[in-house]
Coordinates of C-alpha atoms in Angstrom, one line a residue:
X1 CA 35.9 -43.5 -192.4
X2 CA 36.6 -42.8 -196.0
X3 CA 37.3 -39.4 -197.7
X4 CA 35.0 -39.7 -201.2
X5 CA 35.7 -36.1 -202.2
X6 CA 36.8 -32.6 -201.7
X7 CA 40.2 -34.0 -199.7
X8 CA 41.8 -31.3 -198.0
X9 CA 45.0 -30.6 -199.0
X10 CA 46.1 -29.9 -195.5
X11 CA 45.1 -33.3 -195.5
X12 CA 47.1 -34.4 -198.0
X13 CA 50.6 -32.1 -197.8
X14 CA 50.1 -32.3 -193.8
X15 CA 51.3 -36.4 -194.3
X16 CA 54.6 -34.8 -196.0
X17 CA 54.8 -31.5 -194.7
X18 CA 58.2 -32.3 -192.9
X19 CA 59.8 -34.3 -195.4
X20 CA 58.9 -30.8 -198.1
X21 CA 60.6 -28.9 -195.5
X22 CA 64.0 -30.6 -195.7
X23 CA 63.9 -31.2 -199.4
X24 CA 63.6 -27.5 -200.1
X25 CA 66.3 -26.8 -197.5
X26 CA 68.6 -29.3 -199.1
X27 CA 67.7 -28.1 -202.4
X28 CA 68.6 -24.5 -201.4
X29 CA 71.4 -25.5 -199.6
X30 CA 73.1 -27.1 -203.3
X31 CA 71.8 -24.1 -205.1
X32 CA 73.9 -22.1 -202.7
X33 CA 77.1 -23.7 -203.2
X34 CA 76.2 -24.3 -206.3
X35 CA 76.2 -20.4 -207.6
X36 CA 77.8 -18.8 -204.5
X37 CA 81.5 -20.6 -204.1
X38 CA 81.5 -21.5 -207.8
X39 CA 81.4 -25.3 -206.9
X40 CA 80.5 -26.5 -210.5
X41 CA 82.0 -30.0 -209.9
X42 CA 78.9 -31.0 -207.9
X43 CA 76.6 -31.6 -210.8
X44 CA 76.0 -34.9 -212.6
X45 CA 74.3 -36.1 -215.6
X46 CA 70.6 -36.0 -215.2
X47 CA 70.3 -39.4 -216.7
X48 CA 71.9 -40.8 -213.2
X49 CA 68.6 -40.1 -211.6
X50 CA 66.4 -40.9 -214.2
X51 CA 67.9 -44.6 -214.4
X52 CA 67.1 -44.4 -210.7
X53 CA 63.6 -42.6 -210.9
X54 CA 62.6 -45.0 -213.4
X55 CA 63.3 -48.2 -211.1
X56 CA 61.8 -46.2 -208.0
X57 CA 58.6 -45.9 -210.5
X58 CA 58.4 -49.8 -210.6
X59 CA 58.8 -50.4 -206.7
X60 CA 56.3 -47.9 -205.9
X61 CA 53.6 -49.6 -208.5
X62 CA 54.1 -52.4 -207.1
X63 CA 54.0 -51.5 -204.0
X64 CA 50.7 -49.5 -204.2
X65 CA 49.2 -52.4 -206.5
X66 CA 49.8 -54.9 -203.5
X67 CA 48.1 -52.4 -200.7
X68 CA 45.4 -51.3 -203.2
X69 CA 45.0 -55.3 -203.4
X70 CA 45.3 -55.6 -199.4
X71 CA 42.6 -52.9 -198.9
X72 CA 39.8 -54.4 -201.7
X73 CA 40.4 -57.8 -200.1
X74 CA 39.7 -56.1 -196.4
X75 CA 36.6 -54.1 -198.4
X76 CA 35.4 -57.4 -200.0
X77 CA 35.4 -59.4 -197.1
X78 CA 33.2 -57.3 -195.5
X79 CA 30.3 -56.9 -198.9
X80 CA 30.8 -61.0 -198.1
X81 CA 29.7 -60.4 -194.0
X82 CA 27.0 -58.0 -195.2
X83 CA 25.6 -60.6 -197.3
X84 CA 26.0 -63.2 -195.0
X85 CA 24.2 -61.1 -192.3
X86 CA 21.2 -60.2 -194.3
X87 CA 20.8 -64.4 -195.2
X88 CA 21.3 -65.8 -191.8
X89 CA 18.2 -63.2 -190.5
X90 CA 16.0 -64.0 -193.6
X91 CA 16.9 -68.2 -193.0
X92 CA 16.2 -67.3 -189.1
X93 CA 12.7 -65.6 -189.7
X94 CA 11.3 -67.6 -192.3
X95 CA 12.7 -71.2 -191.5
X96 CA 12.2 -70.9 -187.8
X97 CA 8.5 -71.9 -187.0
X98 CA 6.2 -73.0 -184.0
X99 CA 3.1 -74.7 -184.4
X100 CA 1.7 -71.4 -183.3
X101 CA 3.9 -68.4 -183.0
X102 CA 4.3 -67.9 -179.5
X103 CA 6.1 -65.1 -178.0
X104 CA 9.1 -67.4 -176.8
X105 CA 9.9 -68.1 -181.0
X106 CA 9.7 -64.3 -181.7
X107 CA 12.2 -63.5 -178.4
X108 CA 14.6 -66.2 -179.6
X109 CA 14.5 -64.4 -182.9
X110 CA 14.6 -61.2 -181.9
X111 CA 18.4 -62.6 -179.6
X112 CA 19.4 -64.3 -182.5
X113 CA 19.3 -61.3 -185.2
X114 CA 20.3 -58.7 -183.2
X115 CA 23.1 -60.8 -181.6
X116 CA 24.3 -61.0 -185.3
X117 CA 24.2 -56.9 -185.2
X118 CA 26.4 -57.0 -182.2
X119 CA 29.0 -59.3 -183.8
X120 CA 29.7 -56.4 -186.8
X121 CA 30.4 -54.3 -184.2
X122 CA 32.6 -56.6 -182.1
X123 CA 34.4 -58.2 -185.0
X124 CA 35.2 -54.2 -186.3
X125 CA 36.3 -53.5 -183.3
X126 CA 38.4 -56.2 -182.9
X127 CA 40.2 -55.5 -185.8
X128 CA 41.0 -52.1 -184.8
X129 CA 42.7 -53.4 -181.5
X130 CA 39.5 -51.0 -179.4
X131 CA 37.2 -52.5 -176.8
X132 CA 35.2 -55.2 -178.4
X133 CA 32.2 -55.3 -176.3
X134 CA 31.5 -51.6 -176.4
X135 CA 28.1 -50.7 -177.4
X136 CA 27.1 -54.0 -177.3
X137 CA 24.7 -53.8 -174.2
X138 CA 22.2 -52.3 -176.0
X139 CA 22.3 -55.7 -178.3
X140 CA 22.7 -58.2 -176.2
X141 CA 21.6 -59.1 -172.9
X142 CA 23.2 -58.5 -169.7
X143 CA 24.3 -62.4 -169.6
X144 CA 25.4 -63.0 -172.8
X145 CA 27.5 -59.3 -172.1
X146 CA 28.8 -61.5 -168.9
X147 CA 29.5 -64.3 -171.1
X148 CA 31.4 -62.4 -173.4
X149 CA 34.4 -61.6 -171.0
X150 CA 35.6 -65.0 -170.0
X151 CA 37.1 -64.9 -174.1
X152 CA 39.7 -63.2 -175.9
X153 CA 38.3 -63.4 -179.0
X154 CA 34.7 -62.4 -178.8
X155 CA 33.4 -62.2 -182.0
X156 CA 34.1 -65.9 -182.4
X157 CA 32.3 -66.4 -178.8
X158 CA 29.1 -65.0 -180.1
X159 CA 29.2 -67.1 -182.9
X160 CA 29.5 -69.8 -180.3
X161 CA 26.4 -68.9 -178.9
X162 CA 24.8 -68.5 -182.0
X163 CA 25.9 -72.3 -182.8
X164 CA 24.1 -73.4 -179.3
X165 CA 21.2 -71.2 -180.3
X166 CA 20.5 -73.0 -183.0
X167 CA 20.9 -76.5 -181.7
X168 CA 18.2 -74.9 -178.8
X169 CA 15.7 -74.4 -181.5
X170 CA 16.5 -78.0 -183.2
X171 CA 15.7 -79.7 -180.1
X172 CA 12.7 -77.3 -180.0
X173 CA 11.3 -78.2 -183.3
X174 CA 11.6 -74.8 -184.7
X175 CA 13.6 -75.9 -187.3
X176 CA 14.4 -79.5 -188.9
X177 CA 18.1 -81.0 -189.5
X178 CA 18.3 -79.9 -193.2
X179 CA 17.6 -76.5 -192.0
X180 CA 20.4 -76.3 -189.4
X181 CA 22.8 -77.6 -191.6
X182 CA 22.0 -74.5 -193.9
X183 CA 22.1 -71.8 -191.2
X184 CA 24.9 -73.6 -190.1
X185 CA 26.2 -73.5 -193.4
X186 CA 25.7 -69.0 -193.2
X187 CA 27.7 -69.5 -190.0
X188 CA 31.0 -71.1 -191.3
X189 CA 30.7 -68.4 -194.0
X190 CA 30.8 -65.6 -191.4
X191 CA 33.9 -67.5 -189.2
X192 CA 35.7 -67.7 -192.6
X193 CA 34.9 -64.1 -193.3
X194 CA 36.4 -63.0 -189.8
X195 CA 39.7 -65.3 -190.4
X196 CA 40.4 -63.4 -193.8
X197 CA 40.4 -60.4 -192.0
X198 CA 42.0 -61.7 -189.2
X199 CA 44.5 -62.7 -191.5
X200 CA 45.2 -59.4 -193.3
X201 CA 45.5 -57.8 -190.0
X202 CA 48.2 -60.0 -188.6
X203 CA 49.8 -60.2 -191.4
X204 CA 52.1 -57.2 -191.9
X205 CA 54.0 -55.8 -195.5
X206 CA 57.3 -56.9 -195.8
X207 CA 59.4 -54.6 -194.0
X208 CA 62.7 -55.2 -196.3
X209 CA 60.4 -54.3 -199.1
X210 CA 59.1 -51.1 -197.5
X211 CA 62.8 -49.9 -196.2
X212 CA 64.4 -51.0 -199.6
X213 CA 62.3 -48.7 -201.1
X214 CA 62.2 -46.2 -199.1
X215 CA 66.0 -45.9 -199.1
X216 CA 65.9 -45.8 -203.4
X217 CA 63.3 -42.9 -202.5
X218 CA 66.1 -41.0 -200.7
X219 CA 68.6 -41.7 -202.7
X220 CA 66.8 -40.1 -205.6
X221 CA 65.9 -37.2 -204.0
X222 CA 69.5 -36.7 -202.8
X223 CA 70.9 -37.1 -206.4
X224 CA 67.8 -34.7 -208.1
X225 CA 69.4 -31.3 -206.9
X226 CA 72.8 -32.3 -208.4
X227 CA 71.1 -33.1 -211.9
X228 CA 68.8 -30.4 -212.4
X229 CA 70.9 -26.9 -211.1
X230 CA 73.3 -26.8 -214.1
X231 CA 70.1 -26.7 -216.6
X232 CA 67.4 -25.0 -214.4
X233 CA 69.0 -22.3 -211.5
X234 CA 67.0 -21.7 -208.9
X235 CA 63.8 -22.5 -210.5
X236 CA 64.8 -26.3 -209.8
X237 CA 64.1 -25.6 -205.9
X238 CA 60.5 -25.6 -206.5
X239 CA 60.5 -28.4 -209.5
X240 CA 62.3 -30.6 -207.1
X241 CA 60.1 -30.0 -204.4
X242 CA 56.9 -30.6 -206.5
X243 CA 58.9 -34.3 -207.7
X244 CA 60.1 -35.1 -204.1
X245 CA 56.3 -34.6 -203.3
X246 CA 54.8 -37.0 -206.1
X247 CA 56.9 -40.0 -205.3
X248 CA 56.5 -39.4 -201.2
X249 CA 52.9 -39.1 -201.3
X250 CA 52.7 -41.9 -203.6
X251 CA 54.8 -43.9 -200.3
X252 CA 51.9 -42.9 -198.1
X253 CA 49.3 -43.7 -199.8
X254 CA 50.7 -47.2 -199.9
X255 CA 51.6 -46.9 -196.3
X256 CA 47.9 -46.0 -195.9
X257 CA 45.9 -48.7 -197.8
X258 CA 48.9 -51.6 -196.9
X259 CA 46.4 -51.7 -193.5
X260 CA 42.9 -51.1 -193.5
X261 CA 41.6 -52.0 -190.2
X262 CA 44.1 -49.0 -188.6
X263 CA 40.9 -46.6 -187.8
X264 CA 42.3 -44.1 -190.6
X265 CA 40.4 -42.2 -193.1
X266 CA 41.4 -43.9 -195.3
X267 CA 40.7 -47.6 -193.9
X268 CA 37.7 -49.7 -194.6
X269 CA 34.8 -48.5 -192.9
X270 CA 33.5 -51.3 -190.8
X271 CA 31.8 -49.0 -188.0
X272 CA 29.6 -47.3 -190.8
X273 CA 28.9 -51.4 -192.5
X274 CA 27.9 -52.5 -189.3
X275 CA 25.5 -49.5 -188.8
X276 CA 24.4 -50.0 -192.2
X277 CA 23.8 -53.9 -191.3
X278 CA 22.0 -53.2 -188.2
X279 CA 19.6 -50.5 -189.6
X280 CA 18.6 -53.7 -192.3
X281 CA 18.5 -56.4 -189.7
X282 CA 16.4 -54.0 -187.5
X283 CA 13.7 -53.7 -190.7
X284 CA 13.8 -57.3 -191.1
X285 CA 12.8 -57.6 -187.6
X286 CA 9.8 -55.4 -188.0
X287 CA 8.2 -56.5 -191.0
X288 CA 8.5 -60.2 -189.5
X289 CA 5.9 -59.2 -187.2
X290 CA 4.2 -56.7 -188.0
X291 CA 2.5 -58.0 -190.7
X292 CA 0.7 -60.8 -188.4
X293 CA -0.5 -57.9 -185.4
X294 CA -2.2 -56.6 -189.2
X295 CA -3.8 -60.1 -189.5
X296 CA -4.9 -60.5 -186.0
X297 CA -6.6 -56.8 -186.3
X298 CA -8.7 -57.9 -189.5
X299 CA -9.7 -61.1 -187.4
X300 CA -10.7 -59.0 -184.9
X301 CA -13.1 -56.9 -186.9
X302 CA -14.5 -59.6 -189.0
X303 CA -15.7 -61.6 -185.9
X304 CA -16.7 -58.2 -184.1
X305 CA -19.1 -57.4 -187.4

């Protein structure tokens, strides 16, 4: 799921609603012994946290560049598996044919495309560490369904079966050996297309990176308070709070887009793609036949008048 617009900001301040809680208490807590036992020695030169905000600036750029990088990769990828999809039916339904169309050629079609639905769904769900044959029984057949659980991986099982599928409708005649070796060719595009994503998945952020940071982050926030009372009072509670906020939200929302297959609102959203890929495959399905029931009709009544 993705949030395009009007974002709560219960939403938003809900990710940092604890951490605002113990800035302003800290922050209060200076400002107190600050103006009530006359402790004056406490502050320090503001530039001491500039320096420091001003290298915490660069680590969290670069930090958000790299997830913002990690999450259009994911996003990519799957523009890549929508394409792919949409050219393995078209080569499936338009390369595939019989001397005359006979109903077993439109049922090993039908298999074949909507098997291709069902792997969206399973590869998505894989990603997101949930049941990856959910939802596929309305897909697939109650074999295939069977098949399925003997494998760990099974998005890489139905492409399996596609691969025998397709040597079924060699041997057939449906297709020639150039033609297999261009579906086959869609096919390899799709496996490479689930590694990538396998790959960004397994693959986590550096976790020095993230704690280095993180630790700079606290540090600043620490020193703020110290630099800011002697010029501002107690209006530096609030100015301090609204900083703190900038640079923690900024954390998240690297935090957020560092993994995009975590199911989060803010992740890629391969449940709605896959719906999205089905609905087209689907249409493809129809108007490969119904456009020859329309021929056989007008046969019908020419040889009837």
């Amino acid at each position: 799921m993705l949030l395009k617009k009007n974002i709560p900001l219960k939403y938003v301040f809900g990710k940092i609603k604890y951490e605002m809680l113990l800035v302003a208490v800290y922050t209060m807590v200076i400002s107190t012994l600050y103006y009530r036992f006359d402790l004056t020695f406490i502050v320090i030169p503001i530039a001491v946290p500039m320096v420091l905000g001003t290298v915490l600036s660069l680590l969290l750029a670069f930090r958000s560049n790299q997830a913002y990088d990690r999450w259009w990769e994911a996003r990519s990828i799957w523009g890549a598996i929508v394409n792919d999809s949409r050219s393995l039916t078209r080569q499936v339904l338009s390369l595939m044919d019989a001397t005359y169309q006979s109903e077993e050629l439109q049922h090993f079609q039908e298999r074949f495309v909507k098997r291709q639905a069902a792997w969206c769904y399973s590869l998505g769900q894989t990603l997101r560490k949930t049941d990856p044959v959910k939802g596929l029984d309305r897909l697939i057949t109650r074999r295939e369904l069977n098949h399925l659980m003997k494998y760990d991986n099974v998005p890489a099982a139905l492409l399996l079966l596609h691969g025998k599928d397709l040597k079924e409708a060699l041997n057939n005649g449906w297709i020639n050996q150039y033609q297999q070796v261009s579906i086959d060719q869609t096919l390899s595009r799709l496996c490479d297309s689930m590694g990538k994503c396998e790959r960004i998945k397994n693959t986590v952020f550096p976790a020095t990176y993230s704690l280095y940071t993180h630790f700079t982050l606290i540090f600043f926030i620490l020193l703020l308070p110290f630099a800011l009372i002697d010029v501002l009072g107690f209006m530096e509670i609030p100015l301090v709070i609204a900083i703190a906020s900038s640079f923690l939200l900024i954390e998240k929302m690297g935090i957020n887009l560092q993994d995009p297959f975590e199911n989060k609102p803010t992740d890629t959203p391969v449940t709605t793609i896959a719906r999205n890929i089905e609905k087209d495959l689907r249409q493809m399905l129809q108007e490969q036949y119904e456009p020859q029931e329309e021929v056989l009709e007008t046969e019908r009544r020419y040889y009837v008048l």
